[in-house]
Tab-separated table of C-alpha atoms in Angstrom:
chain	number	residue	atom	x	y	z
J	1	UNK	CA	-1.862	1.028	18.706
J	2	UNK	CA	1.150	-0.513	16.904
J	3	UNK	CA	0.277	-2.578	13.870
J	4	UNK	CA	2.209	-5.611	15.117
J	5	UNK	CA	0.031	-5.567	18.237
J	6	UNK	CA	-3.127	-5.374	16.120
J	7	UNK	CA	-1.934	-8.358	14.089
J	8	UNK	CA	-1.110	-10.369	17.204
J	9	UNK	CA	-4.497	-9.647	18.794
J	10	UNK	CA	-6.329	-10.510	15.569
J	11	UNK	CA	-4.568	-13.856	15.243
J	12	UNK	CA	-5.113	-14.695	18.924
J	13	UNK	CA	-8.770	-13.716	18.669
J	14	UNK	CA	-9.250	-15.977	15.643
J	15	UNK	CA	-7.682	-18.904	17.508
J	16	UNK	CA	-9.745	-18.285	20.652
J	17	UNK	CA	-13.006	-18.068	18.704
J	18	UNK	CA	-12.354	-21.369	16.947
J	19	UNK	CA	-11.460	-23.152	20.190
J	20	UNK	CA	-14.459	-21.744	22.083
J	21	UNK	CA	-16.910	-22.626	19.314
J	22	UNK	CA	-15.477	-26.146	19.117
J	23	UNK	CA	-15.817	-26.678	22.855
J	24	UNK	CA	-19.351	-25.282	22.941
J	25	UNK	CA	-20.328	-27.414	19.981
J	26	UNK	CA	-19.147	-30.581	21.675
J	27	UNK	CA	-20.886	-29.632	24.909
J	28	UNK	CA	-24.159	-29.089	23.076
J	29	UNK	CA	-23.867	-32.258	20.970
J	30	UNK	CA	-26.118	-35.210	21.776
J	31	UNK	CA	-24.665	-38.317	23.382
J	32	UNK	CA	-25.395	-40.510	20.366
J	33	UNK	CA	-23.704	-38.213	17.813
J	34	UNK	CA	-21.123	-40.018	15.704
J	35	UNK	CA	-18.055	-37.796	15.320
J	36	UNK	CA	-15.862	-40.418	13.730
J	37	UNK	CA	-17.245	-40.100	10.226
J	38	UNK	CA	-17.919	-37.124	7.977
J	39	UNK	CA	-20.071	-37.340	4.842
J	40	UNK	CA	-18.008	-37.295	1.661
J	41	UNK	CA	-19.977	-34.368	0.258
J	42	UNK	CA	-18.967	-32.191	3.222
J	43	UNK	CA	-15.305	-33.043	2.766
J	44	UNK	CA	-15.593	-32.301	-0.955
J	45	UNK	CA	-17.296	-28.938	-0.361
J	46	UNK	CA	-14.792	-27.982	2.332
J	47	UNK	CA	-11.899	-28.748	0.005
J	48	UNK	CA	-13.270	-26.652	-2.844
J	49	UNK	CA	-14.281	-23.759	-0.621
J	50	UNK	CA	-10.733	-23.676	0.719
J	51	UNK	CA	-9.242	-23.792	-2.780
J	52	UNK	CA	-11.475	-21.030	-4.125
J	53	UNK	CA	-10.860	-18.816	-1.095
J	54	UNK	CA	-7.102	-19.368	-1.351
J	55	UNK	CA	-7.221	-18.175	-4.971
J	56	UNK	CA	-9.224	-15.098	-3.960
J	57	UNK	CA	-6.766	-14.285	-1.176
J	58	UNK	CA	-3.837	-14.693	-3.554
J	59	UNK	CA	-5.385	-12.359	-6.116
J	60	UNK	CA	-6.179	-9.780	-3.434
J	61	UNK	CA	-2.627	-9.847	-2.075
J	62	UNK	CA	-1.197	-9.558	-5.583
J	63	UNK	CA	-3.518	-6.626	-6.333
J	64	UNK	CA	-2.647	-4.555	-3.269
J	65	UNK	CA	1.065	-5.338	-3.649
J	66	UNK	CA	0.966	-4.183	-7.269
J	67	UNK	CA	-0.764	-0.963	-6.203
J	68	UNK	CA	1.860	-0.394	-3.528
J	69	UNK	CA	4.682	-1.025	-6.025
J	70	UNK	CA	3.087	1.357	-8.539
J	71	UNK	CA	2.867	4.053	-5.859
J	72	UNK	CA	6.560	3.627	-5.028
J	73	UNK	CA	7.392	3.787	-8.740
J	74	UNK	CA	5.500	7.094	-8.999
J	75	UNK	CA	7.564	8.482	-6.128
J	76	UNK	CA	10.763	7.369	-7.843
J	77	UNK	CA	9.692	8.935	-11.146
J	78	UNK	CA	8.798	12.223	-9.484
J	79	UNK	CA	12.071	12.410	-7.564
J	80	UNK	CA	14.187	11.639	-10.641
J	81	UNK	CA	12.317	14.203	-12.762
J	82	UNK	CA	12.875	16.925	-10.160
J	83	UNK	CA	16.533	16.002	-9.871
J	84	UNK	CA	16.886	16.246	-13.651
J	85	UNK	CA	15.301	19.701	-13.579
J	86	UNK	CA	17.756	20.824	-10.908
J	87	UNK	CA	20.748	19.445	-12.782
J	88	UNK	CA	19.819	20.514	-16.310
J	89	UNK	CA	19.155	24.073	-15.168
J	90	UNK	CA	22.925	24.618	-14.986
J	91	UNK	CA	22.950	25.744	-18.638
J	92	UNK	CA	20.890	28.807	-17.680
J	93	UNK	CA	22.275	32.056	-16.245
J	94	UNK	CA	23.198	31.849	-12.542
J	95	UNK	CA	20.177	33.827	-11.302
J	96	UNK	CA	17.705	31.669	-13.258
J	97	UNK	CA	19.511	28.453	-12.366
J	98	UNK	CA	19.605	29.294	-8.658
J	99	UNK	CA	15.932	30.270	-8.617
J	100	UNK	CA	14.912	26.990	-10.245
J	101	UNK	CA	17.019	24.961	-7.845
J	102	UNK	CA	15.737	26.838	-4.804
J	103	UNK	CA	12.134	26.245	-5.831
J	104	UNK	CA	12.798	22.559	-6.552
J	105	UNK	CA	14.425	22.153	-3.140
J	106	UNK	CA	11.536	23.974	-1.477
J	107	UNK	CA	9.035	21.652	-3.150
J	108	UNK	CA	10.955	18.496	-2.261
J	109	UNK	CA	11.402	19.666	1.335
J	110	UNK	CA	7.673	20.306	1.631
J	111	UNK	CA	6.822	16.886	0.211
J	112	UNK	CA	9.179	15.049	2.552
J	113	UNK	CA	8.433	16.942	5.766
J	114	UNK	CA	4.795	18.027	5.420
J	115	UNK	CA	2.929	16.501	2.502
J	116	UNK	CA	3.905	12.908	3.310
J	117	UNK	CA	2.324	13.228	6.758
J	118	UNK	CA	-0.789	14.789	5.215
J	119	UNK	CA	-1.121	11.836	2.839
J	120	UNK	CA	-0.825	9.382	5.732
J	121	UNK	CA	-3.224	11.231	8.034
J	122	UNK	CA	-5.783	12.643	5.594
J	123	UNK	CA	-5.280	10.688	2.368
J	124	UNK	CA	-4.602	13.722	0.189
J	125	UNK	CA	-1.833	15.968	-1.050
J	126	UNK	CA	-1.547	19.592	0.049
J	127	UNK	CA	-2.426	22.783	-1.756
J	128	UNK	CA	0.944	24.191	-0.757
J	129	UNK	CA	2.691	21.388	-2.612
J	130	UNK	CA	0.685	22.182	-5.727
J	131	UNK	CA	1.653	25.849	-5.449
J	132	UNK	CA	5.349	25.032	-5.080
J	133	UNK	CA	5.326	22.744	-8.115
J	134	UNK	CA	3.501	25.424	-10.112
J	135	UNK	CA	6.291	27.812	-9.158
J	136	UNK	CA	8.875	25.377	-10.535
J	137	UNK	CA	6.853	25.088	-13.741
J	138	UNK	CA	6.690	28.864	-14.062
J	139	UNK	CA	10.446	29.169	-13.516
J	140	UNK	CA	11.108	26.763	-16.372
J	141	UNK	CA	8.435	27.707	-18.886
J	142	UNK	CA	8.571	31.505	-18.461
J	143	UNK	CA	12.265	31.756	-19.212
J	144	UNK	CA	13.107	32.735	-22.780
J	145	UNK	CA	16.317	31.037	-24.009
J	146	UNK	CA	19.007	33.472	-25.108
J	147	UNK	CA	21.192	31.092	-27.084
J	148	UNK	CA	20.965	27.907	-29.109
J	149	UNK	CA	22.498	25.976	-26.238
J	150	UNK	CA	19.828	27.186	-23.819
J	151	UNK	CA	17.131	26.526	-26.430
J	152	UNK	CA	18.245	22.918	-26.733
J	153	UNK	CA	17.888	22.483	-22.960
J	154	UNK	CA	14.515	24.227	-22.747
J	155	UNK	CA	12.224	21.494	-24.094
J	156	UNK	CA	13.787	18.644	-22.055
J	157	UNK	CA	13.309	20.764	-18.927
J	158	UNK	CA	9.657	21.344	-19.815
J	159	UNK	CA	9.233	17.603	-20.376
J	160	UNK	CA	10.719	16.838	-16.961
J	161	UNK	CA	8.320	19.285	-15.315
J	162	UNK	CA	5.404	17.575	-17.037
J	163	UNK	CA	6.727	14.183	-15.934
J	164	UNK	CA	7.025	15.345	-12.322
J	165	UNK	CA	3.500	16.762	-12.423
J	166	UNK	CA	2.116	13.519	-13.857
J	167	UNK	CA	3.873	11.467	-11.186
J	168	UNK	CA	2.524	13.792	-8.489
J	169	UNK	CA	-1.021	13.369	-9.801
J	170	UNK	CA	-0.597	9.592	-9.767
J	171	UNK	CA	0.722	9.806	-6.217
J	172	UNK	CA	-2.301	11.874	-5.207
J	173	UNK	CA	-4.657	9.250	-6.639
J	174	UNK	CA	-2.897	6.475	-4.702
J	175	UNK	CA	-3.142	7.993	-1.240
J	176	UNK	CA	-6.377	6.236	-0.289
J	177	UNK	CA	-7.368	2.606	-0.019
J	178	UNK	CA	-7.278	0.652	-3.258
J	179	UNK	CA	-9.607	-2.254	-2.359
J	180	UNK	CA	-13.346	-1.599	-2.907
J	181	UNK	CA	-15.699	-2.235	-0.026
J	182	UNK	CA	-17.484	-5.040	-1.845
J	183	UNK	CA	-14.165	-6.906	-2.138
J	184	UNK	CA	-13.589	-6.583	1.595
J	185	UNK	CA	-17.093	-7.925	2.184
J	186	UNK	CA	-16.262	-10.953	0.037
J	187	UNK	CA	-12.927	-11.526	1.796
J	188	UNK	CA	-14.421	-11.389	5.287
J	189	UNK	CA	-17.477	-13.443	4.334
J	190	UNK	CA	-15.206	-15.996	2.671
J	191	UNK	CA	-13.064	-16.198	5.805
J	192	UNK	CA	-16.133	-16.848	7.969
J	193	UNK	CA	-17.419	-19.529	5.595
J	194	UNK	CA	-14.017	-21.190	5.219
J	195	UNK	CA	-13.402	-21.346	8.970
J	196	UNK	CA	-17.011	-22.350	9.532
J	197	UNK	CA	-16.556	-25.390	7.306
J	198	UNK	CA	-13.970	-26.638	9.789
J	199	UNK	CA	-16.801	-27.297	12.224
J	200	UNK	CA	-18.732	-29.171	9.543
J	201	UNK	CA	-15.925	-31.741	9.523
J	202	UNK	CA	-16.911	-32.711	13.066
J	203	UNK	CA	-13.455	-32.157	14.526
J	204	UNK	CA	-12.912	-33.811	17.879
J	205	UNK	CA	-11.797	-32.069	21.029
J	206	UNK	CA	-8.221	-33.297	20.826
J	207	UNK	CA	-5.172	-31.118	21.287
J	208	UNK	CA	-3.866	-31.831	17.798
J	209	UNK	CA	-7.106	-30.938	16.022
J	210	UNK	CA	-7.706	-27.837	18.124
J	211	UNK	CA	-4.167	-26.612	17.431
J	212	UNK	CA	-4.538	-27.194	13.697
J	213	UNK	CA	-7.921	-25.445	13.603
J	214	UNK	CA	-6.499	-22.515	15.568
J	215	UNK	CA	-3.457	-22.198	13.311
J	216	UNK	CA	-5.668	-22.343	10.232
J	217	UNK	CA	-7.836	-19.479	11.488
J	218	UNK	CA	-4.754	-17.496	12.580
J	219	UNK	CA	-3.267	-17.874	9.094
J	220	UNK	CA	-6.401	-16.458	7.491
J	221	UNK	CA	-6.379	-13.581	9.987
J	222	UNK	CA	-2.733	-12.882	9.104
J	223	UNK	CA	-3.446	-12.855	5.347
J	224	UNK	CA	-6.405	-10.504	5.787
J	225	UNK	CA	-4.225	-8.204	7.892
J	226	UNK	CA	-1.547	-8.323	5.200
J	227	UNK	CA	-4.064	-7.219	2.574
J	228	UNK	CA	-5.278	-4.412	4.845
J	229	UNK	CA	-1.709	-3.277	5.522
J	230	UNK	CA	-0.840	-3.117	1.802
J	231	UNK	CA	-4.170	-1.513	0.889
J	232	UNK	CA	-3.097	2.079	1.650
J	233	UNK	CA	0.300	2.610	-0.047
J	234	UNK	CA	1.256	5.733	1.922
J	235	UNK	CA	-0.248	5.359	5.381
J	236	UNK	CA	0.372	1.913	6.883
J	237	UNK	CA	3.227	-0.354	7.926
J	238	UNK	CA	4.557	-1.496	4.547
J	239	UNK	CA	4.134	1.912	2.913
J	240	UNK	CA	5.901	3.670	0.079
J	241	UNK	CA	8.839	5.652	1.436
J	242	UNK	CA	10.469	8.999	0.771
J	243	UNK	CA	13.845	7.345	0.100
J	244	UNK	CA	13.924	8.346	-3.607
J	245	UNK	CA	13.627	12.023	-2.614
J	246	UNK	CA	16.121	11.755	0.228
J	247	UNK	CA	18.708	9.925	-1.874
J	248	UNK	CA	18.639	12.573	-4.614
J	249	UNK	CA	18.082	15.557	-2.296
J	250	UNK	CA	19.984	14.652	0.923
J	251	UNK	CA	19.103	17.885	2.704
J	252	UNK	CA	15.375	17.695	2.036
J	253	UNK	CA	14.481	16.152	5.385
J	254	UNK	CA	16.285	18.774	7.486
């Protein structure tokens, strides 16, 4: 099911629930109930519950967005490091240079075409990707420089391999959800309490108040969906992309 459809259904469901509960509440209310006044303490509590929950939602959105941005930064770092390896290998003899570049291209092609799908579907990197990166490392570290010029290029190449490996490990650790279950429990419970306080204000069955209550619940549903969508940096709608690899290695996606 497309994510936009899930979002639409969630927002509509939140609106429908609020309207139905409001109508049922008024039907079950006694004839002598005064709905024109609300105790000050209820208004005060509703205000502060809304403020506190808004802060929690803001922190949650900022947290998942930061995790998503960090995951994209790891992808950028890994792609740049591999590109540097491919470019700096030109100081080596043609056979060594070509072998390094072929193995780098093979690794990048695997990441873009196979490993990215594995991260989205299973939340983990592939063993084949690890093997291909180990082959690149072996190409670089096992070569013995034959001149001072090659020796000067050796250590920077080793450093770039280490940087690519570190970025890959960070990418592997970011494939799953970043929000703990207890946080989700708090977010959902807070949403129920916050929307529930709307009914404590004794809203009347007028079109204006029903529309406002429905929009309020739909907004909370949208924000919760936004947090859920950002929560997995590599597998949902607003996910980290392979653009850094494709921009530096144009033929990787073929």
